[in-house]
């Protein structure tokens, strides 16, 4: 049997475009190597951190992301995702450049969630920053203005541990217990006061807390990690022994 070569990575379902950040990535985070049961490789966009992408997204940002995505594809990954939901702004451009599936943001799931839960369901989006989550980002992921108007949106902007470490990049260490309390508490209050039927986590930094969020809210919780599992299944099917 001849194995085809010519790439850096083999049997690698997913490559991750990453922002330049040094805060911890606990298990359950897209960038933690123990999160998935399959190989994932990362490519850091040097010099582009969370504040830069969210609050100062100038047009010159696109090319470094496109180039890194091309490199991941050339290196052998079979799907490309992103470490920040606000990479949604590049979804269309990068998907056009690659032959492998591109899922840069959990926001690409919203049209599917509307189908899954029905037109009358109340769907919430928990985001890193409600102010930065513009209609253009939803449009880039296939949700039109009418669909966005039916959503409920809650940001983590006012939570100090989250804001200082993730949004403002003031320090690299965070108090894990305090961060979990902020995230789960915000999600629980959001689901209760807005009577949500389902919750989508826009921010990849929320995924590590998806289980306690679901336990606290009692509703379906969707995030980037579930989407990555879905894509990995599509590009690397498991072989079943039928004998």
Coordinates of N, CA and C in Angstrom, one line a residue:
X1 N 0.8 -1.2 0.0 CA 0.0 0.0 0.0 C 0.9 1.2 0.0
X2 N 0.6 2.2 -0.9 CA 1.3 3.5 -1.0 C 0.5 4.6 -0.3
X3 N 1.2 5.2 0.7 CA 0.6 6.4 1.4 C 1.0 7.6 0.6
X4 N 0.0 8.4 0.3 CA 0.3 9.7 -0.4 C 0.9 10.7 0.6
X5 N 2.0 11.3 0.2 CA 2.7 12.3 1.0 C 2.5 13.7 0.5
X6 N 3.4 14.6 0.9 CA 3.4 16.0 0.4 C 2.8 17.0 1.3
X7 N 2.4 16.6 2.5 CA 1.8 17.6 3.4 C 2.5 17.4 4.8
X8 N 2.4 18.5 5.6 CA 3.0 18.4 6.9 C 2.2 17.5 7.9
X9 N 0.9 17.6 7.8 CA 0.0 16.9 8.8 C -0.8 15.8 8.1
X10 N -1.0 14.7 8.8 CA -1.7 13.6 8.3 C -2.8 13.2 9.3
X11 N -3.9 12.8 8.8 CA -5.1 12.4 9.7 C -5.4 13.5 10.7
X12 N -5.4 14.7 10.2 CA -5.6 15.9 11.0 C -6.9 16.6 10.5
X13 N -8.0 16.3 11.2 CA -9.3 16.9 10.7 C -9.4 18.4 10.7
X14 N -8.8 19.1 11.7 CA -9.1 20.5 11.9 C -7.8 21.3 12.2
X15 N -7.8 22.5 11.5 CA -6.8 23.5 11.8 C -7.5 24.7 12.4
X16 N -6.8 25.4 13.3 CA -7.5 26.5 14.0 C -6.7 27.8 13.8
X17 N -7.3 28.8 13.2 CA -6.7 30.2 13.1 C -6.9 30.8 14.5
X18 N -5.8 31.3 15.1 CA -5.8 31.7 16.5 C -5.4 33.2 16.6
X19 N -6.0 33.9 17.5 CA -5.6 35.2 17.9 C -4.4 35.1 18.8
X20 N -3.6 36.2 18.9 CA -2.4 36.2 19.6 C -2.8 36.6 21.1
X21 N -3.0 35.6 21.9 CA -3.5 35.8 23.3 C -2.7 34.8 24.2
X22 N -2.5 35.2 25.4 CA -1.7 34.4 26.4 C -2.5 34.1 27.7
X23 N -3.8 34.4 27.7 CA -4.6 34.0 28.9 C -4.8 32.5 28.8
X24 N -5.1 31.8 29.9 CA -5.3 30.4 29.9 C -6.4 29.9 29.0
X25 N -6.2 28.7 28.4 CA -7.2 28.0 27.6 C -7.5 26.7 28.3
X26 N -8.5 26.7 29.3 CA -8.8 25.4 30.0 C -9.4 24.3 29.1
X27 N -9.4 23.1 29.6 CA -10.0 22.0 28.9 C -11.5 22.4 28.5
X28 N -11.8 22.1 27.3 CA -13.1 22.5 26.8 C -13.0 23.7 25.9
X29 N -11.8 24.4 25.9 CA -11.5 25.5 25.0 C -11.0 24.9 23.7
X30 N -11.4 25.6 22.6 CA -11.0 25.2 21.3 C -9.5 25.0 21.2
X31 N -8.7 25.8 21.9 CA -7.2 25.8 21.8 C -6.5 24.9 22.8
X32 N -7.3 24.2 23.6 CA -6.7 23.2 24.5 C -6.6 21.9 23.8
X33 N -5.4 21.3 23.8 CA -5.2 20.1 23.0 C -5.9 18.9 23.6
X34 N -6.4 19.0 24.8 CA -7.2 17.9 25.4 C -8.7 17.9 25.2
X35 N -9.1 19.0 24.5 CA -10.6 19.2 24.3 C -11.2 18.2 23.4
X36 N -10.5 17.9 22.3 CA -11.1 17.0 21.3 C -10.4 15.6 21.3
X37 N -11.1 14.6 20.8 CA -10.6 13.3 20.7 C -9.9 13.0 19.4
X38 N -9.5 14.0 18.7 CA -8.8 13.9 17.4 C -7.8 15.0 17.3
X39 N -6.8 14.9 16.3 CA -5.8 15.9 16.2 C -6.3 17.3 15.7
X40 N -5.8 18.3 16.4 CA -6.1 19.7 15.9 C -4.7 20.4 15.9
X41 N -4.5 21.2 14.9 CA -3.3 22.1 14.9 C -3.7 23.5 14.8
X42 N -2.8 24.4 15.3 CA -3.1 25.8 15.4 C -2.2 26.7 14.6
X43 N -2.6 27.8 14.2 CA -1.8 28.8 13.5 C -2.1 30.2 14.1
X44 N -1.2 30.8 14.8 CA -1.4 32.1 15.5 C -1.2 33.2 14.5
X45 N -2.1 34.2 14.5 CA -2.0 35.4 13.7 C -1.2 36.4 14.6
X46 N 0.1 36.5 14.4 CA 0.9 37.3 15.3 C 0.5 38.7 15.3
X47 N 0.4 39.3 16.5 CA 0.1 40.7 16.6 C -1.4 41.1 16.6
X48 N -2.3 40.1 16.3 CA -3.7 40.4 16.3 C -4.3 39.7 17.6
X49 N -4.7 40.6 18.5 CA -5.3 40.0 19.8 C -6.8 40.3 19.8
X50 N -7.4 40.0 20.9 CA -8.9 40.1 21.0 C -9.3 41.6 20.8
X51 N -8.7 42.5 21.6 CA -9.1 43.9 21.4 C -9.0 44.4 19.9
X52 N -7.9 44.0 19.3 CA -7.7 44.4 17.9 C -8.8 43.9 17.0
X53 N -9.2 42.7 17.1 CA -10.2 42.1 16.2 C -11.6 42.7 16.5
X54 N -11.9 42.8 17.8 CA -13.2 43.2 18.1 C -13.5 44.7 17.9
X55 N -12.5 45.5 18.3 CA -12.7 47.0 18.4 C -12.0 47.8 17.4
X56 N -11.1 47.2 16.6 CA -10.4 48.0 15.6 C -10.2 47.1 14.4
X57 N -11.2 46.6 13.8 CA -11.1 45.6 12.7 C -10.9 46.3 11.3
X58 N -9.7 46.9 11.0 CA -9.4 47.5 9.8 C -9.3 46.6 8.6
X59 N -9.5 47.0 7.4 CA -9.5 46.1 6.2 C -8.2 45.3 6.1
X60 N -7.1 45.8 6.5 CA -5.8 45.2 6.4 C -5.7 43.9 7.2
X61 N -6.7 43.6 8.1 CA -6.6 42.4 8.9 C -6.9 41.2 8.0
X62 N -7.7 41.3 7.0 CA -8.1 40.1 6.2 C -7.0 39.3 5.7
X63 N -6.0 39.9 5.1 CA -5.0 39.1 4.3 C -4.2 38.2 5.2
X64 N -3.8 38.6 6.5 CA -3.1 37.6 7.3 C -3.9 36.4 7.6
X65 N -5.2 36.6 7.8 CA -6.1 35.4 8.1 C -6.2 34.5 6.8
X66 N -6.4 35.1 5.7 CA -6.5 34.3 4.4 C -5.2 33.5 4.2
X67 N -4.0 34.2 4.4 CA -2.8 33.5 4.2 C -2.6 32.4 5.1
X68 N -2.9 32.6 6.4 CA -2.8 31.5 7.4 C -3.7 30.3 7.1
X69 N -4.9 30.6 6.6 CA -5.9 29.6 6.3 C -5.4 28.8 5.1
X70 N -4.8 29.5 4.1 CA -4.2 28.8 3.0 C -3.1 27.8 3.4
X71 N -2.3 28.3 4.3 CA -1.2 27.5 4.8 C -1.6 26.2 5.5
X72 N -2.7 26.4 6.3 CA -3.2 25.2 7.0 C -3.8 24.2 6.1
X73 N -4.5 24.7 5.0 CA -5.0 23.8 4.0 C -3.8 23.1 3.3
X74 N -2.8 23.8 2.9 CA -1.7 23.2 2.2 C -0.9 22.2 3.1
X75 N -1.0 22.5 4.4 CA -0.3 21.6 5.4 C -1.0 20.3 5.6
X76 N -2.3 20.2 5.1 CA -3.0 18.9 5.2 C -4.2 18.9 6.1
X77 N -4.6 20.0 6.7 CA -5.9 19.9 7.5 C -7.1 19.8 6.6
X78 N -8.1 19.3 7.1 CA -9.3 19.0 6.3 C -10.5 19.9 6.6
X79 N -10.3 20.8 7.6 CA -11.3 21.8 7.8 C -10.6 22.9 8.6
X80 N -11.1 24.1 8.5 CA -10.5 25.3 9.2 C -11.5 26.0 10.0
X81 N -11.2 26.2 11.3 CA -12.0 27.0 12.2 C -11.2 28.1 12.8
X82 N -11.9 28.9 13.7 CA -11.2 30.1 14.3 C -11.4 30.1 15.8
X83 N -10.4 30.7 16.5 CA -10.4 30.8 18.0 C -11.2 31.9 18.5
X84 N -11.9 32.7 17.7 CA -12.7 33.8 18.2 C -13.9 33.9 17.3
X85 N -15.1 34.0 17.9 CA -16.3 34.1 17.1 C -16.4 35.3 16.2
X86 N -15.6 36.4 16.5 CA -15.6 37.6 15.7 C -14.8 37.4 14.4
X87 N -14.2 36.3 14.2 CA -13.6 36.0 12.9 C -14.7 35.7 11.9
X88 N -16.0 35.8 12.4 CA -17.1 35.7 11.5 C -17.0 36.7 10.3
X89 N -16.4 37.8 10.5 CA -16.2 38.8 9.5 C -15.5 38.3 8.3
X90 N -14.7 37.3 8.4 CA -13.8 36.7 7.4 C -14.4 35.4 6.8
X91 N -15.6 35.0 7.2 CA -16.1 33.7 6.9 C -16.2 33.5 5.3
X92 N -16.9 34.5 4.7 CA -17.1 34.4 3.3 C -15.9 34.4 2.4
X93 N -15.0 35.3 2.8 CA -13.8 35.5 2.0 C -12.9 34.3 2.1
X94 N -12.7 33.7 3.3 CA -11.8 32.6 3.5 C -12.5 31.3 2.9
X95 N -13.8 31.1 3.1 CA -14.5 30.0 2.5 C -14.3 29.9 1.0
X96 N -14.3 31.1 0.3 CA -14.1 31.2 -1.1 C -12.7 30.8 -1.5
X97 N -11.7 31.0 -0.6 CA -10.3 30.7 -1.0 C -9.9 29.3 -0.8
X98 N -10.7 28.5 0.0 CA -10.3 27.2 0.3 C -11.2 26.1 -0.3
X99 N -10.7 24.9 -0.4 CA -11.5 23.8 -0.8 C -12.0 23.0 0.3
X100 N -11.4 23.1 1.5 CA -11.9 22.4 2.7 C -13.0 23.2 3.4
X101 N -13.8 22.6 4.2 CA -14.9 23.4 4.9 C -14.2 24.5 5.9
X102 N -14.9 25.6 5.9 CA -14.5 26.7 6.8 C -15.6 27.0 7.7
X103 N -15.3 27.1 9.0 CA -16.3 27.4 10.1 C -15.6 28.3 11.1
X104 N -15.5 29.5 10.8 CA -14.7 30.4 11.6 C -15.4 30.9 12.9
X105 N -16.7 30.7 12.9 CA -17.5 31.2 14.1 C -18.7 30.3 14.4
X106 N -19.0 30.2 15.6 CA -20.2 29.5 16.0 C -21.5 30.1 15.4
X107 N -21.4 31.4 15.0 CA -22.6 32.1 14.5 C -23.1 31.4 13.2
X108 N -22.2 30.6 12.5 CA -22.7 30.0 11.3 C -23.8 29.0 11.5
X109 N -24.0 28.6 12.8 CA -25.0 27.7 13.2 C -26.4 28.3 13.3
X110 N -26.5 29.6 13.3 CA -27.8 30.2 13.6 C -28.9 29.9 12.6
X111 N -28.7 29.9 11.3 CA -29.8 29.5 10.4 C -30.3 28.0 10.7
X112 N -29.3 27.1 11.1 CA -29.7 25.8 11.4 C -30.5 25.7 12.7
X113 N -30.1 26.5 13.7 CA -30.8 26.5 15.0 C -32.2 27.0 14.8
X114 N -32.5 27.9 13.9 CA -33.8 28.4 13.7 C -34.7 27.3 13.1
X115 N -34.1 26.5 12.2 CA -34.8 25.3 11.6 C -35.0 24.3 12.7
X116 N -34.0 24.0 13.5 CA -34.1 23.0 14.6 C -35.2 23.3 15.6
X117 N -35.3 24.6 16.0 CA -36.1 25.0 17.1 C -37.4 25.6 16.7
X118 N -37.6 25.9 15.4 CA -38.8 26.5 14.9 C -38.8 28.0 14.9
X119 N -39.7 28.6 14.1 CA -39.7 30.0 14.0 C -40.2 30.8 15.2
X120 N -40.8 30.1 16.1 CA -41.3 30.8 17.3 C -40.4 30.7 18.5
X121 N -39.3 29.9 18.4 CA -38.4 29.7 19.5 C -37.6 30.9 19.8
X122 N -37.3 31.1 21.1 CA -36.5 32.3 21.5 C -35.1 31.8 21.6
X123 N -34.2 32.3 20.7 CA -32.8 31.9 20.7 C -32.0 33.0 21.2
X124 N -31.1 32.7 22.1 CA -30.2 33.7 22.7 C -28.8 33.5 22.2
X125 N -28.0 34.6 22.1 CA -26.6 34.6 21.8 C -25.8 35.2 23.0
X126 N -25.0 34.4 23.6 CA -24.1 35.0 24.7 C -22.8 35.3 24.0
X127 N -22.4 36.6 24.0 CA -21.3 37.0 23.3 C -20.2 37.7 24.2
X128 N -19.0 37.8 23.7 CA -18.0 38.5 24.5 C -18.3 39.9 24.7
X129 N -18.8 40.6 23.6 CA -19.2 42.0 23.6 C -20.4 42.2 22.8
X130 N -21.5 42.6 23.4 CA -22.7 42.9 22.7 C -22.5 44.1 21.8
X131 N -21.7 45.1 22.2 CA -21.5 46.3 21.4 C -20.8 46.0 20.1
X132 N -19.9 45.0 20.2 CA -19.1 44.7 19.0 C -19.7 43.7 18.0
X133 N -20.8 43.1 18.5 CA -21.5 42.1 17.7 C -22.5 42.8 16.7
X134 N -22.0 43.2 15.6 CA -22.8 44.0 14.7 C -23.6 43.2 13.7
X135 N -24.6 43.8 13.1 CA -25.4 43.0 12.1 C -24.5 42.4 11.0
X136 N -23.5 43.1 10.6 CA -22.6 42.7 9.5 C -22.0 41.3 9.9
X137 N -21.7 41.0 11.1 CA -21.1 39.8 11.5 C -22.1 38.6 11.3
X138 N -23.4 38.9 11.7 CA -24.4 37.9 11.5 C -24.6 37.7 10.0
X139 N -24.6 38.7 9.2 CA -24.8 38.6 7.8 C -23.7 37.8 7.1
X140 N -22.5 37.9 7.6 CA -21.4 37.2 7.1 C -21.5 35.7 7.3
X141 N -22.4 35.3 8.3 CA -22.6 33.9 8.6 C -24.0 33.4 8.2
X142 N -24.6 34.2 7.3 CA -25.9 33.7 6.7 C -27.2 34.0 7.4
X143 N -27.1 35.0 8.4 CA -28.4 35.4 9.0 C -28.7 36.8 8.6
X144 N -29.9 37.0 8.0 CA -30.3 38.3 7.5 C -30.9 39.1 8.6
X145 N -31.2 40.4 8.3 CA -31.7 41.3 9.3 C -32.9 40.8 10.0
X146 N -33.8 40.2 9.3 CA -35.1 39.7 9.9 C -34.7 38.6 11.0
X147 N -33.8 37.7 10.6 CA -33.4 36.7 11.5 C -32.8 37.2 12.8
X148 N -31.9 38.2 12.6 CA -31.2 38.8 13.7 C -32.2 39.5 14.7
X149 N -33.2 40.1 14.2 CA -34.2 40.8 15.0 C -34.9 39.9 16.0
X150 N -35.0 38.6 15.6 CA -35.7 37.6 16.5 C -34.8 37.1 17.6
X151 N -33.5 37.4 17.5 CA -32.5 36.9 18.5 C -32.5 37.7 19.8
X152 N -32.1 37.1 20.9 CA -31.8 37.9 22.1 C -30.3 37.8 22.3
X153 N -29.7 39.0 22.6 CA -28.3 39.0 22.7 C -27.8 39.6 24.1
X154 N -26.9 38.9 24.7 CA -26.3 39.3 26.0 C -24.8 39.3 25.9
X155 N -24.2 40.3 26.4 CA -22.7 40.4 26.4 C -22.1 40.1 27.7
X156 N -20.8 39.9 27.7 CA -20.0 39.7 28.9 C -19.3 40.9 29.3
X157 N -19.5 42.0 28.6 CA -18.8 43.2 28.7 C -18.6 43.8 30.2
X158 N -19.7 43.6 31.0 CA -19.7 44.2 32.3 C -19.1 43.3 33.4
X159 N -18.7 42.1 33.0 CA -18.1 41.2 34.0 C -16.6 41.4 34.1
X160 N -16.1 41.8 35.3 CA -14.8 42.3 35.4 C -13.7 41.3 35.1
X161 N -13.8 40.1 35.6 CA -12.8 39.1 35.3 C -12.7 38.8 33.9
X162 N -13.8 38.6 33.2 CA -13.9 38.4 31.8 C -13.3 39.6 31.0
X163 N -13.8 40.7 31.4 CA -13.4 41.9 30.6 C -12.0 42.2 30.7
X164 N -11.4 42.2 31.9 CA -10.0 42.5 32.1 C -9.0 41.6 31.4
X165 N -9.3 40.3 31.5 CA -8.4 39.3 30.9 C -8.6 39.0 29.5
X166 N -9.8 38.9 29.0 CA -10.1 38.5 27.7 C -10.4 39.7 26.7
X167 N -11.2 40.6 27.2 CA -11.6 41.7 26.3 C -10.5 42.8 26.3
X168 N -9.9 43.1 27.4 CA -8.9 44.2 27.5 C -7.5 43.8 27.5
X169 N -7.2 42.5 27.7 CA -5.8 42.0 27.7 C -5.0 42.7 28.7
X170 N -5.5 43.0 29.9 CA -4.8 43.7 31.0 C -3.8 42.8 31.7
X171 N -4.2 41.5 31.8 CA -3.3 40.5 32.4 C -3.5 39.1 31.8
X172 N -2.6 38.2 32.0 CA -2.6 36.9 31.4 C -3.3 35.9 32.3
X173 N -3.3 36.1 33.6 CA -3.8 35.1 34.5 C -5.3 35.5 34.9
X174 N -6.1 34.4 35.0 CA -7.5 34.7 35.6 C -7.8 33.7 36.7
X175 N -8.8 34.2 37.5 CA -9.3 33.3 38.6 C -10.4 32.4 37.9
X176 N -10.1 31.2 37.8 CA -11.0 30.3 37.1 C -12.3 30.2 37.7
X177 N -12.4 30.1 39.1 CA -13.6 30.0 39.8 C -14.5 31.3 39.6
X178 N -13.8 32.4 39.7 CA -14.5 33.7 39.5 C -15.0 33.8 38.1
X179 N -14.2 33.4 37.1 CA -14.6 33.5 35.7 C -15.8 32.6 35.4
X180 N -15.8 31.4 36.0 CA -16.9 30.5 35.8 C -18.2 31.1 36.4
X181 N -18.1 31.7 37.6 CA -19.2 32.3 38.3 C -19.8 33.4 37.4
X182 N -19.0 34.2 36.8 CA -19.4 35.3 36.0 C -20.2 34.8 34.7
X183 N -19.6 33.8 34.1 CA -20.1 33.3 32.8 C -21.4 32.5 33.1
X184 N -21.4 31.6 34.0 CA -22.6 30.8 34.3 C -23.7 31.6 34.9
X185 N -23.3 32.6 35.7 CA -24.3 33.5 36.3 C -25.0 34.3 35.3
X186 N -24.2 34.9 34.3 CA -24.7 35.7 33.2 C -25.7 34.9 32.3
X187 N -25.2 33.6 32.0 CA -26.0 32.8 31.1 C -27.3 32.4 31.8
X188 N -27.3 32.1 33.1 CA -28.5 31.7 33.8 C -29.5 32.8 33.9
X189 N -29.0 34.0 34.2 CA -29.9 35.2 34.3 C -30.5 35.5 32.9
X190 N -29.7 35.4 31.9 CA -30.1 35.7 30.5 C -31.2 34.7 30.1
X191 N -31.0 33.4 30.3 CA -32.0 32.4 29.9 C -33.3 32.6 30.7
X192 N -33.2 32.9 31.9 CA -34.4 33.1 32.8 C -35.2 34.3 32.4
X193 N -34.5 35.4 32.3 CA -35.2 36.7 32.1 C -35.8 36.8 30.7
X194 N -35.1 36.2 29.7 CA -35.5 36.3 28.4 C -36.3 35.1 27.9
X195 N -36.5 34.1 28.8 CA -37.3 32.9 28.5 C -36.7 32.2 27.3
X196 N -35.4 31.9 27.3 CA -34.8 31.3 26.1 C -35.1 29.9 25.9
X197 N -35.3 29.5 24.7 CA -35.5 28.1 24.3 C -34.1 27.4 24.0
X198 N -33.1 28.2 23.5 CA -31.8 27.6 23.2 C -30.8 28.8 23.3
X199 N -29.6 28.4 23.5 CA -28.5 29.4 23.7 C -27.3 29.0 22.9
X200 N -26.8 30.0 22.1 CA -25.6 29.9 21.3 C -24.5 30.7 22.0
X201 N -23.4 30.1 22.2 CA -22.2 30.7 22.7 C -21.4 31.3 21.6
X202 N -21.4 32.6 21.4 CA -20.6 33.1 20.3 C -19.1 33.0 20.6
X203 N -18.7 33.3 21.8 CA -17.3 33.4 22.2 C -16.7 32.1 22.5
X204 N -15.6 31.8 21.9 CA -14.9 30.5 22.1 C -14.5 30.3 23.6
X205 N -14.2 31.4 24.3 CA -13.8 31.4 25.6 C -14.9 30.9 26.6
X206 N -16.1 30.8 26.1 CA -17.2 30.4 26.9 C -17.4 28.9 26.9
X207 N -16.8 28.2 25.9 CA -17.1 26.8 25.6 C -16.6 25.9 26.8
X208 N -15.5 26.3 27.4 CA -15.1 25.5 28.6 C -16.1 25.4 29.7
X209 N -17.1 26.3 29.7 CA -18.1 26.3 30.7 C -19.5 25.9 30.2
X210 N -19.5 25.3 29.0 CA -20.8 24.9 28.4 C -21.6 23.9 29.2
X211 N -20.9 23.0 29.9 CA -21.6 22.0 30.7 C -22.3 22.6 31.9
X212 N -21.6 23.4 32.7 CA -22.3 24.1 33.8 C -23.4 25.1 33.3
X213 N -23.2 25.7 32.2 CA -24.2 26.6 31.6 C -25.4 25.8 31.3
X214 N -25.3 24.7 30.7 CA -26.5 23.9 30.3 C -27.2 23.4 31.6
X215 N -26.4 23.0 32.6 CA -26.9 22.5 33.8 C -27.7 23.6 34.5
X216 N -27.2 24.8 34.5 CA -27.9 26.0 35.2 C -29.1 26.4 34.4
X217 N -29.1 26.4 33.1 CA -30.2 26.9 32.3 C -31.2 25.9 31.9
X218 N -30.8 24.6 31.8 CA -31.7 23.6 31.4 C -32.2 23.6 30.0
X219 N -31.5 24.3 29.1 CA -31.8 24.4 27.7 C -30.7 23.9 26.8
X220 N -30.9 23.6 25.5 CA -29.8 23.2 24.7 C -28.8 24.4 24.5
X221 N -27.5 24.0 24.6 CA -26.4 25.0 24.5 C -25.5 24.6 23.3
X222 N -25.4 25.5 22.4 CA -24.5 25.3 21.2 C -23.3 26.2 21.3
X223 N -22.2 25.7 20.7 CA -20.9 26.4 20.7 C -20.0 26.0 19.6
X224 N -18.8 26.6 19.5 CA -17.9 26.3 18.4 C -17.4 24.9 18.6
X225 N -17.2 24.3 19.8 CA -16.6 23.0 19.9 C -17.6 21.9 19.3
X226 N -18.9 22.1 19.6 CA -19.8 21.2 19.0 C -19.8 21.2 17.5
X227 N -19.6 22.4 16.9 CA -19.6 22.6 15.5 C -18.3 22.0 14.9
X228 N -17.2 22.1 15.6 CA -15.9 21.5 15.2 C -16.1 20.0 15.2
X229 N -16.7 19.4 16.2 CA -16.9 17.9 16.3 C -17.8 17.5 15.0
X230 N -18.7 18.3 14.7 CA -19.6 18.0 13.5 C -18.8 18.0 12.2
X231 N -17.9 19.1 12.1 CA -17.1 19.2 10.9 C -16.1 18.0 10.8
X232 N -15.5 17.7 11.9 CA -14.5 16.6 12.0 C -15.1 15.3 11.6
X233 N -16.3 15.1 12.0 CA -17.0 13.9 11.6 C -17.3 13.8 10.1
X234 N -17.6 15.0 9.5 CA -17.8 15.1 8.1 C -16.6 14.8 7.2
X235 N -15.4 15.2 7.7 CA -14.2 15.1 6.9 C -13.4 13.9 7.2
X236 N -13.6 13.3 8.3 CA -12.9 12.1 8.7 C -13.9 11.0 9.3
X237 N -14.6 10.4 8.4 CA -15.6 9.4 8.8 C -15.0 8.2 9.5
X238 N -15.7 7.7 10.5 CA -15.2 6.5 11.1 C -15.6 5.3 10.3
X239 N -14.6 4.4 10.2 CA -14.9 3.1 9.5 C -15.5 2.1 10.5
X240 N -16.6 1.5 10.1 CA -17.3 0.6 11.0 C -17.0 -0.8 10.5
X241 N -16.7 -1.7 11.4 CA -16.5 -3.1 11.1 C -17.8 -3.8 11.1
X242 N -18.3 -4.2 10.0 CA -19.7 -4.8 9.9 C -19.6 -6.3 10.0
X243 N -18.4 -6.9 10.3 CA -18.4 -8.3 10.4 C -18.4 -8.8 11.9

